[in-house]
Coordinates of C-alpha atoms and ligand atoms in Angstrom, one line a residue:
M237 CA -0.9 7.1 -11.5
N238 CA -1.8 4.8 -14.2
P239 CA -1.3 6.7 -17.5
H240 CA -2.8 3.9 -19.5
P241 CA -6.4 3.4 -18.4
S242 CA -7.3 0.0 -19.7
S243 CA -10.9 0.7 -20.6
P244 CA -13.2 3.7 -21.2
A245 CA -15.6 4.6 -18.4
E246 CA -18.5 2.3 -18.0
T247 CA -21.8 4.1 -17.9
D248 CA -23.4 2.4 -14.9
P249 CA -24.2 5.5 -12.7
D250 CA -24.2 3.4 -9.5
R251 CA -20.7 2.0 -10.0
V252 CA -18.5 5.0 -10.9
I253 CA -15.8 4.5 -8.3
P254 CA -13.2 3.3 -9.2
R255 CA -12.5 2.0 -12.6
E256 CA -9.7 -0.4 -11.5
G257 CA -7.7 -1.1 -8.4
W258 CA -8.7 -0.8 -4.8
H259 CA -9.0 2.1 -2.3
V260 CA -6.7 1.8 0.6
I261 CA -7.1 3.6 3.9
H262 CA -4.5 3.6 6.7
L263 CA -6.1 4.6 10.0
F264 CA -4.2 5.2 13.1
F265 CA -5.8 5.9 16.5
H266 CA -5.1 6.8 20.1
V267 CA -7.1 5.0 22.7
E268 CA -8.5 7.5 25.1
Q269 CA -7.8 5.7 28.4
A270 CA -9.7 8.3 30.5
Q271 CA -12.8 7.9 28.5
W272 CA -12.5 4.1 28.5
S273 CA -12.1 4.0 32.3
L274 CA -15.5 5.4 32.7
F275 CA -17.1 2.3 31.0
S276 CA -18.4 -0.5 33.3
D277 CA -17.0 -4.0 32.7
E278 CA -20.2 -4.8 30.8
E279 CA -19.9 -1.7 28.6
K280 CA -16.3 -2.6 27.9
L281 CA -17.2 -6.1 26.8
E282 CA -20.0 -4.8 24.7
A283 CA -17.7 -2.2 23.0
K284 CA -15.0 -4.8 22.3
T285 CA -17.6 -7.3 20.9
N286 CA -18.9 -4.5 18.7
L287 CA -15.5 -3.9 17.2
A288 CA -14.7 -7.6 16.9
E289 CA -18.0 -8.1 15.0
L290 CA -17.4 -5.2 12.7
V291 CA -13.9 -6.5 11.9
Q292 CA -15.4 -9.9 11.1
E293 CA -18.1 -8.3 8.9
I294 CA -15.5 -6.2 7.0
R295 CA -13.2 -9.2 6.5
S296 CA -16.1 -11.3 5.1
T297 CA -17.0 -8.6 2.6
E298 CA -16.2 -9.3 -1.0
S299 CA -13.0 -7.7 -2.4
T300 CA -12.1 -6.3 1.0
Q301 CA -9.2 -6.8 3.4
L302 CA -8.7 -5.4 6.9
L303 CA -5.5 -5.7 8.8
T304 CA -5.1 -4.8 12.5
F305 CA -2.0 -3.5 14.2
S306 CA -0.8 -2.7 17.7
M307 CA 1.2 0.4 16.9
V308 CA 4.6 1.0 18.4
T309 CA 5.4 4.2 20.4
P310 CA 2.7 6.7 21.6
K311 CA 2.4 8.1 18.1
S312 CA -0.6 5.8 17.9
D313 CA -2.0 2.8 19.8
I314 CA -4.1 1.0 17.3
G315 CA -3.8 0.9 13.5
F316 CA -6.0 -0.4 10.7
M317 CA -5.2 -0.9 7.0
L318 CA -8.4 -1.3 4.9
L319 CA -8.4 -2.3 1.3
T320 CA -11.6 -2.4 -0.7
D321 CA -12.9 -2.1 -4.2
D322 CA -15.4 0.7 -3.7
L323 CA -15.1 4.1 -2.1
H324 CA -18.6 3.9 -0.6
K325 CA -17.6 0.7 1.2
A326 CA -14.3 2.2 2.3
N327 CA -16.0 5.3 3.6
R328 CA -18.7 3.3 5.5
F329 CA -16.2 0.9 7.1
E330 CA -13.8 3.7 8.1
K331 CA -16.6 5.6 9.9
Q332 CA -17.8 2.5 11.6
L333 CA -14.3 1.6 12.8
C334 CA -13.9 5.1 14.3
R335 CA -17.2 4.6 16.3
A336 CA -17.1 1.0 17.1
L337 CA -15.7 1.2 20.7
G338 CA -18.1 4.0 21.6
P339 CA -17.9 7.8 21.3
D340 CA -14.5 9.3 21.9
V341 CA -12.7 6.1 22.8
L342 CA -10.7 6.0 19.5
T343 CA -9.4 9.4 18.4
P344 CA -7.8 9.5 14.9
V345 CA -4.1 10.6 15.0
Y346 CA -3.2 10.0 11.4
S347 CA -4.9 8.7 8.3
Y348 CA -4.1 8.2 4.7
L349 CA -6.1 7.6 1.6
S350 CA -4.5 6.0 -1.5
M351 CA -5.3 3.6 -4.3
T352 CA -3.6 0.5 -5.7
E353 CA -2.1 1.2 -9.1
L354 CA -0.1 -0.3 -11.9
S355 CA 3.5 0.7 -12.3
E356 CA 4.1 3.3 -15.0
Y357 CA 7.4 1.6 -15.7
T358 CA 6.7 -2.0 -16.3
T359 CA 8.2 -3.6 -19.4
T360 CA 5.8 -3.4 -22.4
E361 CA 5.4 -6.3 -24.8
E362 CA 7.2 -4.3 -27.5
Q363 CA 10.2 -3.6 -25.1
Y364 CA 10.3 -7.3 -24.1
A365 CA 10.3 -8.5 -27.7
A366 CA 13.0 -6.0 -28.7
D367 CA 15.1 -7.2 -25.8
L368 CA 14.7 -10.9 -26.8
T369 CA 15.8 -10.1 -30.4
R370 CA 18.8 -8.1 -29.2
D371 CA 19.9 -10.4 -26.4
E372 CA 18.9 -13.9 -27.6
G373 CA 18.6 -13.4 -31.3
I374 CA 14.9 -14.5 -31.3
A375 CA 13.4 -13.1 -34.5
A376 CA 10.2 -11.1 -34.4
G377 CA 7.2 -13.2 -35.6
S378 CA 9.0 -16.5 -35.1
P379 CA 7.2 -19.3 -33.2
A380 CA 9.9 -19.1 -30.5
M381 CA 9.0 -15.4 -30.1
E382 CA 5.3 -16.1 -30.0
A383 CA 5.8 -18.7 -27.2
K384 CA 7.9 -16.3 -25.2
L385 CA 5.4 -13.5 -25.6
E386 CA 2.6 -15.8 -24.6
E387 CA 4.5 -16.6 -21.4
F388 CA 5.2 -12.9 -20.9
R389 CA 1.5 -12.0 -21.2
K390 CA 0.5 -14.6 -18.6
R391 CA 3.2 -13.4 -16.2
M392 CA 2.2 -9.7 -16.6
K393 CA -1.4 -10.5 -16.2
K394 CA -0.7 -12.1 -12.8
Y395 CA 1.8 -9.4 -11.9
N396 CA -0.7 -6.6 -12.7
S397 CA -3.5 -8.3 -10.9
D398 CA -1.3 -8.7 -7.8
R399 CA -0.6 -5.0 -7.8
L400 CA -4.2 -3.9 -8.3
Y401 CA -5.8 -6.5 -6.0
P402 CA -3.0 -7.4 -3.6
N403 CA -3.1 -10.1 -1.0
M404 CA -1.6 -8.6 2.1
P405 CA 0.7 -10.9 4.0
D406 CA 0.3 -11.8 7.7
W407 CA 3.9 -10.9 8.5
P408 CA 4.3 -9.3 11.9
V409 CA 6.2 -6.1 11.3
F410 CA 4.3 -3.3 9.5
C411 CA 5.7 0.0 8.4
F412 CA 3.8 2.9 6.7
Y413 CA 4.9 6.2 5.5
P414 CA 3.9 8.6 2.7
M415 CA 6.3 9.8 0.1
S416 CA 6.6 12.3 -2.8
K417 CA 9.0 12.8 -5.5
R418 CA 10.8 16.1 -5.4
R419 CA 9.9 18.8 -7.8
S420 CA 11.9 21.7 -6.8
G421 CA 15.1 23.4 -7.9
S422 CA 17.2 21.4 -10.2
H423 CA 15.6 18.1 -9.1
N424 CA 12.2 17.9 -10.5
W425 CA 11.0 14.3 -11.1
F426 CA 8.0 15.4 -13.0
H427 CA 10.2 17.3 -15.5
L428 CA 12.3 14.3 -16.4
D429 CA 11.5 12.5 -19.6
Y430 CA 9.9 9.0 -19.4
E431 CA 13.0 7.0 -20.4
T432 CA 15.1 8.7 -17.7
R433 CA 12.5 8.0 -15.1
R434 CA 12.2 4.4 -16.3
T435 CA 15.9 3.8 -16.1
L436 CA 16.1 5.4 -12.6
M437 CA 13.2 3.2 -11.4
G438 CA 14.9 0.2 -12.8
G439 CA 17.8 0.8 -10.4
H440 CA 15.3 1.2 -7.5
A441 CA 13.6 -2.1 -8.4
R442 CA 16.9 -3.9 -8.5
V443 CA 17.6 -2.8 -4.9
G444 CA 14.1 -3.8 -3.9
R445 CA 14.3 -7.3 -5.4
G446 CA 17.4 -7.9 -3.2
Y447 CA 14.9 -8.0 -0.3
A448 CA 12.7 -10.6 -1.8
G449 CA 11.3 -12.9 0.9
R450 CA 12.4 -10.4 3.6
V451 CA 10.3 -7.3 2.7
R452 CA 6.9 -7.2 1.0
Q453 CA 6.0 -3.8 -0.3
L454 CA 2.8 -2.2 -1.5
I455 CA 3.1 1.2 -3.2
T456 CA -0.3 3.0 -3.5
G457 CA -0.9 6.2 -5.4
S458 CA -2.4 9.2 -3.6
T459 CA -1.9 12.1 -6.0
G460 CA -5.0 14.2 -5.7
L461 CA -6.2 12.1 -2.8
D462 CA -4.0 13.0 0.1
E463 CA -1.0 15.2 1.1
W464 CA 1.7 13.1 -0.5
E465 CA 2.0 11.3 -3.8
W466 CA 2.3 7.7 -2.6
G467 CA 1.7 5.6 0.4
V468 CA 4.5 3.1 1.2
T469 CA 3.4 0.0 3.1
L470 CA 6.1 -2.5 4.0
F471 CA 5.9 -5.8 5.8
S472 CA 8.8 -7.8 7.2
H473 CA 9.7 -10.4 9.9
N474 CA 11.8 -8.0 11.9
T475 CA 12.5 -4.3 12.2
Q476 CA 16.1 -4.7 11.0
D477 CA 14.9 -5.5 7.5
I478 CA 12.8 -2.4 7.3
K479 CA 15.6 -0.2 8.6
E480 CA 18.0 -1.8 6.1
I481 CA 15.9 -1.5 3.0
V482 CA 14.9 2.1 3.7
Y483 CA 18.5 3.0 4.4
E484 CA 19.9 1.2 1.3
M485 CA 17.3 2.8 -0.9
R486 CA 18.3 6.3 0.3
F487 CA 21.6 5.8 -1.5
D488 CA 19.9 4.6 -4.7
E489 CA 19.9 7.5 -7.2
V490 CA 16.2 7.9 -7.5
S491 CA 15.7 8.2 -3.7
A492 CA 18.9 10.2 -3.1
L493 CA 17.9 12.8 -5.6
Y494 CA 14.1 12.8 -5.7
A495 CA 12.5 11.2 -2.6
E496 CA 10.7 13.2 0.2
F497 CA 9.3 11.3 3.2
G498 CA 6.5 11.9 5.6
D499 CA 6.0 10.5 9.1
F500 CA 6.9 6.9 9.7
Y501 CA 4.5 4.5 11.6
I502 CA 5.6 1.1 12.8
G503 CA 3.1 -1.5 14.0
L504 CA 2.8 -5.2 14.9
Q505 CA 0.2 -7.2 13.1
L506 CA -1.8 -8.9 15.8
P507 CA -5.1 -10.7 16.2
L508 CA -7.8 -8.5 17.8
D509 CA -7.9 -10.1 21.3
E510 CA -4.2 -9.7 21.7
L511 CA -4.4 -6.2 20.4
F512 CA -7.1 -5.3 22.9
R513 CA -4.9 -6.6 25.7
R514 CA -1.9 -4.6 24.5
A515 CA -3.9 -1.4 24.2
G516 CA -5.3 -1.8 27.7
L517 CA -8.8 -2.4 26.5
Ligands
LIG877 O1 6.6 -2.7 -9.8 C1 7.3 -3.3 -9.1 O2 7.0 -4.0 -8.1 C2 8.8 -3.4 -9.5 C3 9.4 -2.1 -9.7 C4 9.1 -1.0 -8.7 C5 8.4 0.2 -8.9 C6 7.7 0.7 -10.1 C7 9.4 -1.1 -7.3 C8 10.1 -2.1 -6.7 N1 9.0 0.1 -6.7 C9 8.3 0.8 -7.6 C10 7.7 2.1 -7.4 MN1 9.4 0.7 -4.8 N2 9.7 1.2 -2.8 C11 9.6 2.5 -2.3 C12 10.2 2.5 -1.0 O3 11.9 4.9 -2.2 C13 12.5 4.8 -1.1 O4 13.6 5.3 -0.9 C14 11.7 4.1 0.1 C15 10.3 3.7 -0.1 C16 10.6 1.2 -0.7 C17 11.2 0.7 0.6 C18 10.3 0.4 -1.9 C19 10.6 -1.0 -2.0 N3 8.6 2.5 -5.1 C20 7.9 2.8 -6.2 C21 7.3 4.1 -6.1 C22 6.4 4.9 -7.1 C23 7.3 5.7 -7.9 C24 6.8 6.1 -9.2 O5 5.9 5.5 -9.8 O6 7.3 7.1 -9.7 C25 7.7 4.6 -4.8 C26 7.3 5.9 -4.1 C27 8.5 3.5 -4.2 C28 9.1 3.6 -3.0 N4 10.3 -1.2 -4.4 C29 10.4 -2.2 -5.3 C30 10.5 -1.7 -3.1 C31 10.8 -3.1 -3.3 C32 11.1 -4.0 -2.1 C33 10.7 -3.4 -4.6 C34 10.9 -4.8 -5.2 C35 9.6 -5.5 -5.3 C36 9.6 -6.8 -5.9 O7 10.3 -7.0 -6.9 O8 9.0 -7.7 -5.4

């Protein structure tokens, strides 16, 4: 949730969705081998060409990314992660992906809709300036402060843009699961005041930063869009790093007290031809 929408709604009726950020769809399928085995070699080739062309088309669409995964364990065989700027595009591509190998070859086993979002807890310019005065004795309004703030603005602009319009890595190990913050009994995240939440999230981010270079994370918001409040997408070079970060975070106060998790999906990011072979297509 971005509590600070940056601009009022624009009044172009054809472009109402969304105001900022991208839609993200995680799509996990089973390959129906029985159905597939009824196809002739020619039909199989045609179906695979169809999907390959669609993937190409989606990838060459502006402001759109599509990642392909061979999913691990029979929870799912093939996975896609689609990021795009417009819900109409997202919807069109998602339906096309379902159908691309022919009727009933891919059956959806799990899907998740979310959106990229800015963090509610990033440092504001005022907070940053106050910290500089307190920690480094830099006076408000001084040229030194102005220079620091200019740097800060540049850094935040890039940081926010990376969060809203991320560039997904080609790292091999992919992990997805949905999450919510607890809101029951004496642990209700949404009943905490902002400063408490901000402090708790600061601890979380410190743990996360310890994994820089080993784990890339994308947190996408799904309140009002899907069953949980966030989608967590992680990339790494090996499964150990995923296991380690999720384990370590469970001891971090915010996760220990407030985190609820959905099903976990692990996949390997592979080019399509390799993925076809793995999936027996
Ligand atoms: O914005 C940032 O990138 C820095 C601070 C940060 C926020 C606001 C951050 C850092 N996360 C944020 C928000 Mn995270 N994250 C998870 C999981 O929580 C668990 O126990 C496991 C799931 C992992 C593994 C992870 C990793 N994070 C969130 C939110 C939204 C909460 C809200 O807004 O109330 C969720 C649900 C969530 C969950 N987090 C990081 C990481 C890592 C690796 C980082 C450091 C990223 C970096 O500095 O590059």
